PDB file of C-alpha atoms in Angstrom:
ATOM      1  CA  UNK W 147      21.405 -17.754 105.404  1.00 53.00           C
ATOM      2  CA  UNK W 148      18.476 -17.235 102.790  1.00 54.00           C
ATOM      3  CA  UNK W 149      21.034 -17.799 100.166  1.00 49.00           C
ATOM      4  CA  UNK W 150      22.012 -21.183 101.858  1.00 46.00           C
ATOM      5  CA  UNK W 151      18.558 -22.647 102.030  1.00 47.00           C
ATOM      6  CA  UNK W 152      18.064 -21.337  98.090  1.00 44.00           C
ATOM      7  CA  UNK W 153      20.422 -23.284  96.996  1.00 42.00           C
ATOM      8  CA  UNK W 154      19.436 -26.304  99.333  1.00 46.00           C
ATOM      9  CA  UNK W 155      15.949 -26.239  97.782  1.00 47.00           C
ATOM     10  CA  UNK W 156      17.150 -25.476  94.118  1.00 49.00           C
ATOM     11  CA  UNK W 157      19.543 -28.648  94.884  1.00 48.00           C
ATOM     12  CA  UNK W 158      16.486 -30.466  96.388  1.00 50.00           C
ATOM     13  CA  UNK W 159      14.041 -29.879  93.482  1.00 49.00           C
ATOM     14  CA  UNK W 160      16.992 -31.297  90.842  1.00 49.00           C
ATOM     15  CA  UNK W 161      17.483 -34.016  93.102  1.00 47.00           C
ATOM     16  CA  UNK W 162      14.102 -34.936  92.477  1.00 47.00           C
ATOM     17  CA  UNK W 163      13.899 -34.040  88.816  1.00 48.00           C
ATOM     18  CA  UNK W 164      16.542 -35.876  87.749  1.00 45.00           C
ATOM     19  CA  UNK W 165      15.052 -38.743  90.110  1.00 49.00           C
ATOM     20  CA  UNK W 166      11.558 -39.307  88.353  1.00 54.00           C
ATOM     21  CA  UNK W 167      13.277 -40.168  84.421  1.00 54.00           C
ATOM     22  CA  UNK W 168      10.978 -39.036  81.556  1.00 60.00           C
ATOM     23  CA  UNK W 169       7.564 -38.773  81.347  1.00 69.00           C
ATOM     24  CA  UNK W 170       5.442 -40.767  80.115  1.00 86.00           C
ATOM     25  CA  UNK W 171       6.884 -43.821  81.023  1.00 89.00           C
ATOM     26  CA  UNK W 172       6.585 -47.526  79.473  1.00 89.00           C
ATOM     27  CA  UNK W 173       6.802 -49.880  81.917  1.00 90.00           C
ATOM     28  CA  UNK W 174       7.369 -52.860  79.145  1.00 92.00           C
ATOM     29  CA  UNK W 175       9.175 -50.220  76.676  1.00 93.00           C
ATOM     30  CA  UNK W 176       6.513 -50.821  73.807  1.00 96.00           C
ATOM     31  CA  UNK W 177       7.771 -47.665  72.024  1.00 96.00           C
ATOM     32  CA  UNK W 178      11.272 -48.451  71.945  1.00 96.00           C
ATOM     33  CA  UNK W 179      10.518 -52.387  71.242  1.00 96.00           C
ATOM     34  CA  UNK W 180       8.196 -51.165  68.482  1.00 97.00           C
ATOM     35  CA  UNK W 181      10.402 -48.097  67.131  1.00 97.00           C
ATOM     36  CA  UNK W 182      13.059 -49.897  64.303  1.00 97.00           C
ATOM     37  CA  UNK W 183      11.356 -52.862  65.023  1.00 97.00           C
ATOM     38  CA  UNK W 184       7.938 -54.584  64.558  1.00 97.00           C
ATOM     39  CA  UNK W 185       4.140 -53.414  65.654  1.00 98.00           C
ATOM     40  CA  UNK W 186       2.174 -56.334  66.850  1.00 97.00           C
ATOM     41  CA  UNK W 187      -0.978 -55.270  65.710  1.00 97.00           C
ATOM     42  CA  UNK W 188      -4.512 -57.652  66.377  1.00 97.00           C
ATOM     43  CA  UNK W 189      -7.174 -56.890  64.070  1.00 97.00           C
ATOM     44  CA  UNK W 190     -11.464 -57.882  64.254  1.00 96.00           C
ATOM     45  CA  UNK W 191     -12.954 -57.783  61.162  1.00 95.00           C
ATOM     46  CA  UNK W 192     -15.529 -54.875  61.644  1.00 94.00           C
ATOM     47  CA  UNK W 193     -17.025 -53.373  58.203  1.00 91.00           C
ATOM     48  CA  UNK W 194     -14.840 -50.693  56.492  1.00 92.00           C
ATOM     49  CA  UNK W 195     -12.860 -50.124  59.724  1.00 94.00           C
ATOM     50  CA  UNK W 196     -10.848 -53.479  59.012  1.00 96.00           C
ATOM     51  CA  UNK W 197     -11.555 -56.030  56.774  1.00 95.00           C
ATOM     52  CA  UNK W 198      -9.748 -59.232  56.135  1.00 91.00           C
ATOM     53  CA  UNK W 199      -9.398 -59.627  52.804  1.00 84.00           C
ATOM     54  CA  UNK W 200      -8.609 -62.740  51.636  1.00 74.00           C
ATOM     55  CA  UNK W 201      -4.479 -64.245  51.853  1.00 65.00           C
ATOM     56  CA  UNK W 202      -1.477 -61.604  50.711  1.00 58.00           C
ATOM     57  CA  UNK W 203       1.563 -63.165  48.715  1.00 51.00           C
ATOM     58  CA  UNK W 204       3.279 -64.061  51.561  1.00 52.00           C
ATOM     59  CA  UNK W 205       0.838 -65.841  52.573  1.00 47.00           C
ATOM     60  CA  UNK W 206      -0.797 -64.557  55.771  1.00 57.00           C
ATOM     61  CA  UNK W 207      -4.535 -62.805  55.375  1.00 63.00           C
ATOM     62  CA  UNK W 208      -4.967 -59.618  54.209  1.00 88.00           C
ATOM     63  CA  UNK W 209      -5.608 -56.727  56.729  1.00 94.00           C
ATOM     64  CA  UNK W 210      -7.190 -53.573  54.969  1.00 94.00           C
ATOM     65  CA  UNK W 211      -9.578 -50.999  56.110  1.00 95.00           C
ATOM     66  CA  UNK W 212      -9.333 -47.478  57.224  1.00 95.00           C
ATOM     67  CA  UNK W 213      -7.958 -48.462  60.436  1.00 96.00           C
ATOM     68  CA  UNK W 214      -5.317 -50.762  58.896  1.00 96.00           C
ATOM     69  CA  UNK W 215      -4.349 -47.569  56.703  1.00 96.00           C
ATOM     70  CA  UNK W 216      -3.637 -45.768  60.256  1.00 97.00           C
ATOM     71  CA  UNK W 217      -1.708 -48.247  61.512  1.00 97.00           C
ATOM     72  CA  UNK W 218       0.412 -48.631  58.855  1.00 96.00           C
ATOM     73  CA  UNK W 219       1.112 -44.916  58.672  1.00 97.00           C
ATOM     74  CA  UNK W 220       1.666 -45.212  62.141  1.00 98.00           C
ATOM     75  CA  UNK W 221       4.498 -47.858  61.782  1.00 97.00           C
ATOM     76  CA  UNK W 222       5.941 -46.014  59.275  1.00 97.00           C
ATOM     77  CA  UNK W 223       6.454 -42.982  61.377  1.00 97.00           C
ATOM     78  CA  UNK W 224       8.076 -45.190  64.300  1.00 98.00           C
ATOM     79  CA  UNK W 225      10.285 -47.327  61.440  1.00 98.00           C
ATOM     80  CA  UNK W 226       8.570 -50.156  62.362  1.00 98.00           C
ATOM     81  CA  UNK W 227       7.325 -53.440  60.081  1.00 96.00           C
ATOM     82  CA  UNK W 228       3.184 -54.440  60.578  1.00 96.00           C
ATOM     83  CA  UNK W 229       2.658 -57.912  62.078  1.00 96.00           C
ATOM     84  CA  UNK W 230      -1.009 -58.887  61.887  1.00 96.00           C
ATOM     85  CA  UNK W 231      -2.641 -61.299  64.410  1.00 95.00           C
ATOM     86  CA  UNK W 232      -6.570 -61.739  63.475  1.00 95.00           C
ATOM     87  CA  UNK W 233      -9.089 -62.630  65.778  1.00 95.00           C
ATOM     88  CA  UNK W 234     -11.944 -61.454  68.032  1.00 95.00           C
ATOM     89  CA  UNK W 235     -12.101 -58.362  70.465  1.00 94.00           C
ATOM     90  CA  UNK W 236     -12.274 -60.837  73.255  1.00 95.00           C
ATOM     91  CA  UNK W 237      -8.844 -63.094  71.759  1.00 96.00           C
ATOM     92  CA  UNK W 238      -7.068 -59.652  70.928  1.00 97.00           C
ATOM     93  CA  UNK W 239      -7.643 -58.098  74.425  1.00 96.00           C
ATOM     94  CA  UNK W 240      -6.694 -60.873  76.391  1.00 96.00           C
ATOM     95  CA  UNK W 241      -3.792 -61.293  73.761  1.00 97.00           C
ATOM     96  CA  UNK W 242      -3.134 -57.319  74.624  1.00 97.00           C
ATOM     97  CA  UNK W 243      -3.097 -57.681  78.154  1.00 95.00           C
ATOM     98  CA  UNK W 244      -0.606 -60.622  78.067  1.00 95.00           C
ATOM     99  CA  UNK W 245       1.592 -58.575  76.746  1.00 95.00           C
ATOM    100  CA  UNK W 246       1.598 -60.470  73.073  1.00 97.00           C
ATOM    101  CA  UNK W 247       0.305 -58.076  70.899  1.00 98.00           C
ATOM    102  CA  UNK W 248       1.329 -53.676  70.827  1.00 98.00           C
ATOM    103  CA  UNK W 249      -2.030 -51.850  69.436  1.00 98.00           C
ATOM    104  CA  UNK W 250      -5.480 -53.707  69.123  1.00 98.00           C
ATOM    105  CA  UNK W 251      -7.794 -52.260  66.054  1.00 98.00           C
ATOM    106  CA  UNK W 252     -11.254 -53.253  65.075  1.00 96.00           C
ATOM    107  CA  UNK W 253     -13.866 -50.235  64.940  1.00 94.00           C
ATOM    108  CA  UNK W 254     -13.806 -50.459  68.806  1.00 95.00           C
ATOM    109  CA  UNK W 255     -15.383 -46.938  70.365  1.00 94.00           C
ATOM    110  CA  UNK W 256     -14.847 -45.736  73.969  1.00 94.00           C
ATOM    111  CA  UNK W 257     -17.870 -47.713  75.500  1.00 93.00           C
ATOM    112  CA  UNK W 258     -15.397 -50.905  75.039  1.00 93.00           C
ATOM    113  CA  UNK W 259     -15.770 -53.610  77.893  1.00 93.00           C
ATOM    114  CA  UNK W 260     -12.284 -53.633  77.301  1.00 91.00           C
ATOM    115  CA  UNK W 261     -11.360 -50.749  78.896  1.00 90.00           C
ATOM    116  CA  UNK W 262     -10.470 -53.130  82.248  1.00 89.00           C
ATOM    117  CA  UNK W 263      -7.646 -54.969  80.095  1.00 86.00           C
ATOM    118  CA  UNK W 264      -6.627 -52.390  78.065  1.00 95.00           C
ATOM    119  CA  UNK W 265      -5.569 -48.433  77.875  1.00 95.00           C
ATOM    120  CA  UNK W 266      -7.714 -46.053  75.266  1.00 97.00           C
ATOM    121  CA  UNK W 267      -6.486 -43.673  73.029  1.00 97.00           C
ATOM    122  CA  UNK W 268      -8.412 -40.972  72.653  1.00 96.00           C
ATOM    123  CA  UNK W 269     -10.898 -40.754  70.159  1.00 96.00           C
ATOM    124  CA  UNK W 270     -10.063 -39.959  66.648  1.00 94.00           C
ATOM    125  CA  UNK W 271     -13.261 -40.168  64.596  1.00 91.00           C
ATOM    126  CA  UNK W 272     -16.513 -40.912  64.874  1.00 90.00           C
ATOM    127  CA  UNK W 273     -19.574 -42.347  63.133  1.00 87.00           C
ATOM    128  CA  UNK W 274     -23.437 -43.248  63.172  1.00 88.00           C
ATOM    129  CA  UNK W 275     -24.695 -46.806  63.341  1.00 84.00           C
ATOM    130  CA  UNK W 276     -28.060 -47.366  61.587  1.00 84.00           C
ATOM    131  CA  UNK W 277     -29.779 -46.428  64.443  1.00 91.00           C
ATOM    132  CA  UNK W 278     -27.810 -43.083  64.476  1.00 89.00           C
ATOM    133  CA  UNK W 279     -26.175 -43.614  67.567  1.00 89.00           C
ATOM    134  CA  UNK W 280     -22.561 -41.859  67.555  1.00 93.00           C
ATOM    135  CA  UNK W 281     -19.741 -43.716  68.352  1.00 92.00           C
ATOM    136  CA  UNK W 282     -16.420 -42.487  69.112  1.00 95.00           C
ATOM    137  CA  UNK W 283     -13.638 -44.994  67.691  1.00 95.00           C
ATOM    138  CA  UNK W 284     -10.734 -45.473  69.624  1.00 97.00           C
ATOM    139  CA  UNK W 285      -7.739 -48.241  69.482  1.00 98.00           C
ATOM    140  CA  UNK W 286      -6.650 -50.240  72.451  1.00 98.00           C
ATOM    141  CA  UNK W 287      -3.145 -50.348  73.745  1.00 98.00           C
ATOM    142  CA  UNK W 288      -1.167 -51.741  76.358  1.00 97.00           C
ATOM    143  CA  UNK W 289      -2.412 -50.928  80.066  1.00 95.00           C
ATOM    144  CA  UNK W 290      -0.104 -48.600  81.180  1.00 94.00           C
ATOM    145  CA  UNK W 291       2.394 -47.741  78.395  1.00 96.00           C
ATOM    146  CA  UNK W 292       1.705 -44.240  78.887  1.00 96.00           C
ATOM    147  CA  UNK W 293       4.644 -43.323  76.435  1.00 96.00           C
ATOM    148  CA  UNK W 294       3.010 -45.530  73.399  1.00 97.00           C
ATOM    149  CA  UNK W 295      -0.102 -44.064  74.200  1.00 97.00           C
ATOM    150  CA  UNK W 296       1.082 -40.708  74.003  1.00 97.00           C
ATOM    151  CA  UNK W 297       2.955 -41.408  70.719  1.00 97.00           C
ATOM    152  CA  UNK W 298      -0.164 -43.152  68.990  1.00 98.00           C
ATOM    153  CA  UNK W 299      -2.464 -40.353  70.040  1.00 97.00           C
ATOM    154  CA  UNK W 300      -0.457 -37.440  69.132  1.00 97.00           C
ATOM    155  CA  UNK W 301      -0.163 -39.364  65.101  1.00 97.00           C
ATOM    156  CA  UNK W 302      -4.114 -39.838  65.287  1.00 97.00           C
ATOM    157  CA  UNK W 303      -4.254 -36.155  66.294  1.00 95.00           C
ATOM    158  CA  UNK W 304      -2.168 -35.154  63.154  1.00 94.00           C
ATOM    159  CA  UNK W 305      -3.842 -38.027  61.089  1.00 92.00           C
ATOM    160  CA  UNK W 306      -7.727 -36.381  61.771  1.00 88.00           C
ATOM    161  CA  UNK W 307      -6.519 -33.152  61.269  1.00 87.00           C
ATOM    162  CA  UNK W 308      -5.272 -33.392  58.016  1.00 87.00           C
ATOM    163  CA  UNK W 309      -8.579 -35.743  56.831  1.00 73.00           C
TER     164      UNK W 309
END
């Protein structure tokens, strides 16, 4: 009889397992829309984090900065081409949480008042303002795509690391 309900419960548990699908989850599939494909990227102008700098020759602005260089390092890891919206933290978020744009950058830090339309990635750096307050800079994302989030945090990880 103990055998019986082993195997019930080991039968149970897979049951289950096999139930859930992997974790993290994307509930829009931004990492397998972005991966091959293109990262929708909005961009605020915010000192040396990201500057706009002037029109490239195809003819759309200029994104540069050191968050621009992450991104782009980013893309390249997930095969994916860089398409630049600019605009404001207020246009990018509510841009973000319509689902229009993949990864919002701008020298944001984790006291963002968009943390309501947006998920966090951790931090990855931080800095002092001129009134030596620290900030700790994160990127917005997607509310919710937990597997994009993941993805993007664990290439920040690497990307500090090796700074």
């Amino acid at each position: 009889m103990r055998r019986h309900t082993l195997v019930a419960v080991l039968l149970a548990g897979m049951m289950l397992v096999a139930g859930c699908g992997t974790y993290p989850a994307d509930p829009q599939g931004t990492l397998e829309k972005v991966r091959g494909g293109t990262l929708r990227v909005g961009a605020s102008p915010n000192g040396d984090w990201v500057r706009i700098s002037g029109q490239d020759t195809s003819g759309t602005e200029a994104v540069q900065g050191s968050e621009a260089e992450l991104v782009r390092q980013f893309a390249q890891t997930l095969g994916a081409d860089v398409e630049w919206t600019i605009g404001t933290e207020q246009v990018l978020a509510e841009e973000l949480k319509h689902g229009g744009l993949d990864l919002v950058i701008g020298g944001l830090d984790d006291k963002t008042p968009w943390s309501t339309h947006a998920g966090l990635t951790l931090p990855y750096g931080e800095s002092r303002d001129g009134r030596e307050s620290l900030h700790k800079h994160i990127m917005l994302v997607p509310m919710g795509e937990n597997a994009f989030l993941l993805e993007l945090d664990t290439f920040l990880k690497s990307a500090a690391a090796q700074a």
